[in-house]
Amino acid sequence: MWKKIGRLFVIKTRFEACLIIYALAVGAMARGAAYLEQYPGIGGTLLLLACSGAVFLAGAKIFDCLRYEQASARQAD
């Protein structure tokens, strides 16, 4: 039972990865927009850029891990 529930939280395909990265991006940009309101000027802009940069780094890591897991699964077969 717990294995079935646990499998819901595993990214298996590139499509699922893209959906998760999209959700991260929407949340990060919402947070960045809030930073622009809280800290007008260059400070808010830098925090917005940091939020968007974090999504790029996380997305690259997700795709790399997915590629690694798929390659290791192919070798196991």
Short mmCIF file of N, CA and C in Angstrom, two decimals:
data_model
loop_
_atom_site.label_atom_id
_atom_site.label_comp_id
_atom_site.label_asym_id
_atom_site.label_seq_id
_atom_site.Cartn_x
_atom_site.Cartn_y
_atom_site.Cartn_z
N MET A 1 0.82 -1.19 0.00
CA MET A 1 0.00 0.00 0.00
C MET A 1 0.87 1.26 0.00
N TRP A 2 1.87 1.30 0.89
CA TRP A 2 2.74 2.47 0.97
C TRP A 2 3.59 2.63 -0.29
N LYS A 3 3.94 1.50 -0.93
CA LYS A 3 4.71 1.59 -2.17
C LYS A 3 3.89 2.24 -3.27
N LYS A 4 2.62 1.91 -3.33
CA LYS A 4 1.75 2.50 -4.35
C LYS A 4 1.61 4.01 -4.14
N ILE A 5 1.49 4.41 -2.90
CA ILE A 5 1.40 5.84 -2.60
C ILE A 5 2.73 6.52 -2.89
N GLY A 6 3.82 5.87 -2.54
CA GLY A 6 5.15 6.43 -2.78
C GLY A 6 5.45 6.61 -4.25
N ARG A 7 4.93 5.72 -5.09
CA ARG A 7 5.18 5.82 -6.53
C ARG A 7 4.52 7.05 -7.15
N LEU A 8 3.52 7.62 -6.47
CA LEU A 8 2.89 8.84 -6.98
C LEU A 8 3.84 10.03 -6.94
N PHE A 9 4.84 9.96 -6.09
CA PHE A 9 5.76 11.08 -5.90
C PHE A 9 7.09 10.88 -6.63
N VAL A 10 7.12 9.98 -7.59
CA VAL A 10 8.32 9.71 -8.37
C VAL A 10 8.11 10.25 -9.77
N ILE A 11 9.07 11.03 -10.25
CA ILE A 11 9.01 11.57 -11.61
C ILE A 11 9.52 10.49 -12.56
N LYS A 12 8.68 10.08 -13.51
CA LYS A 12 9.03 8.97 -14.40
C LYS A 12 9.31 9.41 -15.83
N THR A 13 8.65 10.48 -16.29
CA THR A 13 8.78 10.89 -17.68
C THR A 13 9.18 12.36 -17.77
N ARG A 14 9.63 12.74 -18.96
CA ARG A 14 10.01 14.14 -19.20
C ARG A 14 8.78 15.05 -19.12
N PHE A 15 7.62 14.53 -19.49
CA PHE A 15 6.39 15.33 -19.41
C PHE A 15 6.08 15.68 -17.96
N GLU A 16 6.18 14.70 -17.06
CA GLU A 16 5.96 14.96 -15.64
C GLU A 16 6.98 15.96 -15.11
N ALA A 17 8.22 15.84 -15.57
CA ALA A 17 9.27 16.77 -15.15
C ALA A 17 8.93 18.18 -15.61
N CYS A 18 8.44 18.31 -16.84
CA CYS A 18 8.08 19.63 -17.35
C CYS A 18 6.93 20.24 -16.56
N LEU A 19 5.96 19.43 -16.16
CA LEU A 19 4.86 19.93 -15.36
C LEU A 19 5.35 20.43 -14.00
N ILE A 20 6.26 19.71 -13.40
CA ILE A 20 6.79 20.12 -12.11
C ILE A 20 7.62 21.39 -12.24
N ILE A 21 8.42 21.48 -13.28
CA ILE A 21 9.23 22.68 -13.50
C ILE A 21 8.32 23.88 -13.78
N TYR A 22 7.25 23.67 -14.51
CA TYR A 22 6.29 24.75 -14.76
C TYR A 22 5.69 25.24 -13.45
N ALA A 23 5.30 24.31 -12.59
CA ALA A 23 4.73 24.70 -11.29
C ALA A 23 5.75 25.46 -10.45
N LEU A 24 7.00 25.02 -10.48
CA LEU A 24 8.06 25.74 -9.77
C LEU A 24 8.23 27.15 -10.32
N ALA A 25 8.17 27.28 -11.64
CA ALA A 25 8.35 28.58 -12.27
C ALA A 25 7.21 29.53 -11.92
N VAL A 26 5.99 29.03 -11.92
CA VAL A 26 4.85 29.89 -11.58
C VAL A 26 4.98 30.39 -10.14
N GLY A 27 5.34 29.50 -9.23
CA GLY A 27 5.51 29.90 -7.84
C GLY A 27 6.67 30.86 -7.65
N ALA A 28 7.76 30.62 -8.35
CA ALA A 28 8.93 31.49 -8.23
C ALA A 28 8.64 32.89 -8.78
N MET A 29 7.91 32.96 -9.88
CA MET A 29 7.61 34.27 -10.43
C MET A 29 6.60 35.03 -9.56
N ALA A 30 5.70 34.31 -8.93
CA ALA A 30 4.78 34.96 -7.99
C ALA A 30 5.57 35.52 -6.80
N ARG A 31 6.53 34.75 -6.31
CA ARG A 31 7.37 35.22 -5.22
C ARG A 31 8.23 36.39 -5.68
N GLY A 32 8.74 36.33 -6.90
CA GLY A 32 9.53 37.42 -7.44
C GLY A 32 8.73 38.70 -7.59
N ALA A 33 7.48 38.57 -8.01
CA ALA A 33 6.61 39.75 -8.13
C ALA A 33 6.36 40.36 -6.76
N ALA A 34 6.22 39.52 -5.74
CA ALA A 34 6.05 40.03 -4.38
C ALA A 34 7.31 40.75 -3.92
N TYR A 35 8.47 40.22 -4.30
CA TYR A 35 9.73 40.89 -3.95
C TYR A 35 9.81 42.27 -4.61
N LEU A 36 9.34 42.38 -5.85
CA LEU A 36 9.37 43.67 -6.53
C LEU A 36 8.50 44.70 -5.82
N GLU A 37 7.38 44.24 -5.23
CA GLU A 37 6.52 45.16 -4.49
C GLU A 37 7.14 45.53 -3.14
N GLN A 38 7.74 44.54 -2.48
CA GLN A 38 8.31 44.79 -1.16
C GLN A 38 9.60 45.59 -1.22
N TYR A 39 10.42 45.31 -2.23
CA TYR A 39 11.72 45.97 -2.36
C TYR A 39 11.82 46.62 -3.73
N PRO A 40 11.26 47.81 -3.88
CA PRO A 40 11.34 48.47 -5.20
C PRO A 40 12.78 48.84 -5.55
N GLY A 41 13.05 48.83 -6.82
CA GLY A 41 14.39 49.20 -7.27
C GLY A 41 15.23 47.98 -7.60
N ILE A 42 16.55 48.18 -7.49
CA ILE A 42 17.49 47.14 -7.89
C ILE A 42 17.43 45.92 -6.97
N GLY A 43 17.13 46.12 -5.70
CA GLY A 43 17.05 44.99 -4.77
C GLY A 43 15.96 44.00 -5.15
N GLY A 44 14.78 44.50 -5.45
CA GLY A 44 13.68 43.63 -5.86
C GLY A 44 13.95 42.94 -7.18
N THR A 45 14.60 43.66 -8.09
CA THR A 45 14.94 43.08 -9.39
C THR A 45 15.94 41.95 -9.23
N LEU A 46 16.93 42.13 -8.37
CA LEU A 46 17.91 41.08 -8.14
C LEU A 46 17.28 39.84 -7.49
N LEU A 47 16.35 40.08 -6.56
CA LEU A 47 15.66 38.94 -5.94
C LEU A 47 14.78 38.21 -6.96
N LEU A 48 14.14 38.96 -7.86
CA LEU A 48 13.35 38.34 -8.93
C LEU A 48 14.23 37.48 -9.82
N LEU A 49 15.39 38.00 -10.18
CA LEU A 49 16.31 37.23 -11.01
C LEU A 49 16.83 35.99 -10.28
N ALA A 50 17.03 36.10 -8.99
CA ALA A 50 17.47 34.94 -8.21
C ALA A 50 16.38 33.87 -8.20
N CYS A 51 15.13 34.28 -8.10
CA CYS A 51 14.02 33.32 -8.12
C CYS A 51 13.96 32.59 -9.46
N SER A 52 14.10 33.33 -10.55
CA SER A 52 14.03 32.69 -11.87
C SER A 52 15.27 31.82 -12.11
N GLY A 53 16.42 32.25 -11.63
CA GLY A 53 17.63 31.44 -11.77
C GLY A 53 17.53 30.13 -11.02
N ALA A 54 16.89 30.16 -9.87
CA ALA A 54 16.73 28.93 -9.09
C ALA A 54 15.88 27.91 -9.84
N VAL A 55 14.90 28.38 -10.58
CA VAL A 55 14.06 27.47 -11.37
C VAL A 55 14.88 26.84 -12.49
N PHE A 56 15.74 27.62 -13.14
CA PHE A 56 16.58 27.06 -14.19
C PHE A 56 17.51 25.99 -13.64
N LEU A 57 18.10 26.25 -12.48
CA LEU A 57 19.00 25.27 -11.88
C LEU A 57 18.25 24.01 -11.46
N ALA A 58 17.09 24.18 -10.85
CA ALA A 58 16.30 23.02 -10.42
C ALA A 58 15.82 22.21 -11.62
N GLY A 59 15.39 22.89 -12.68
CA GLY A 59 14.94 22.18 -13.88
C GLY A 59 16.05 21.38 -14.53
N ALA A 60 17.23 21.96 -14.59
CA ALA A 60 18.37 21.24 -15.16
C ALA A 60 18.70 20.01 -14.32
N LYS A 61 18.65 20.15 -13.01
CA LYS A 61 18.94 19.03 -12.13
C LYS A 61 17.89 17.93 -12.27
N ILE A 62 16.64 18.30 -12.38
CA ILE A 62 15.57 17.31 -12.55
C ILE A 62 15.77 16.54 -13.85
N PHE A 63 16.06 17.25 -14.95
CA PHE A 63 16.27 16.57 -16.22
C PHE A 63 17.51 15.67 -16.18
N ASP A 64 18.58 16.12 -15.55
CA ASP A 64 19.79 15.29 -15.44
C ASP A 64 19.52 14.03 -14.63
N CYS A 65 18.82 14.17 -13.52
CA CYS A 65 18.52 13.00 -12.69
C CYS A 65 17.60 12.03 -13.42
N LEU A 66 16.64 12.56 -14.15
CA LEU A 66 15.73 11.71 -14.90
C LEU A 66 16.48 10.94 -15.97
N ARG A 67 17.39 11.60 -16.67
CA ARG A 67 18.20 10.94 -17.70
C ARG A 67 19.08 9.85 -17.08
N TYR A 68 19.67 10.15 -15.94
CA TYR A 68 20.52 9.18 -15.24
C TYR A 68 19.71 7.95 -14.80
N GLU A 69 18.53 8.18 -14.23
CA GLU A 69 17.69 7.06 -13.78
C GLU A 69 17.23 6.20 -14.96
N GLN A 70 16.88 6.84 -16.07
CA GLN A 70 16.44 6.06 -17.24
C GLN A 70 17.59 5.26 -17.82
N ALA A 71 18.80 5.82 -17.82
CA ALA A 71 19.95 5.09 -18.35
C ALA A 71 20.30 3.92 -17.45
N SER A 72 20.23 4.10 -16.15
CA SER A 72 20.54 2.99 -15.25
C SER A 72 19.47 1.91 -15.32
N ALA A 73 18.23 2.28 -15.57
CA ALA A 73 17.16 1.29 -15.73
C ALA A 73 17.37 0.48 -17.01
N ARG A 74 17.85 1.14 -18.08
CA ARG A 74 18.12 0.43 -19.32
C ARG A 74 19.27 -0.57 -19.15
N GLN A 75 20.29 -0.18 -18.38
CA GLN A 75 21.42 -1.08 -18.15
C GLN A 75 21.01 -2.28 -17.31
N ALA A 76 20.07 -2.08 -16.41
CA ALA A 76 19.62 -3.17 -15.53
C ALA A 76 18.83 -4.22 -16.32
N ASP A 77 18.22 -3.80 -17.42
CA ASP A 77 17.42 -4.77 -18.23
C ASP A 77 18.26 -5.67 -19.03
#
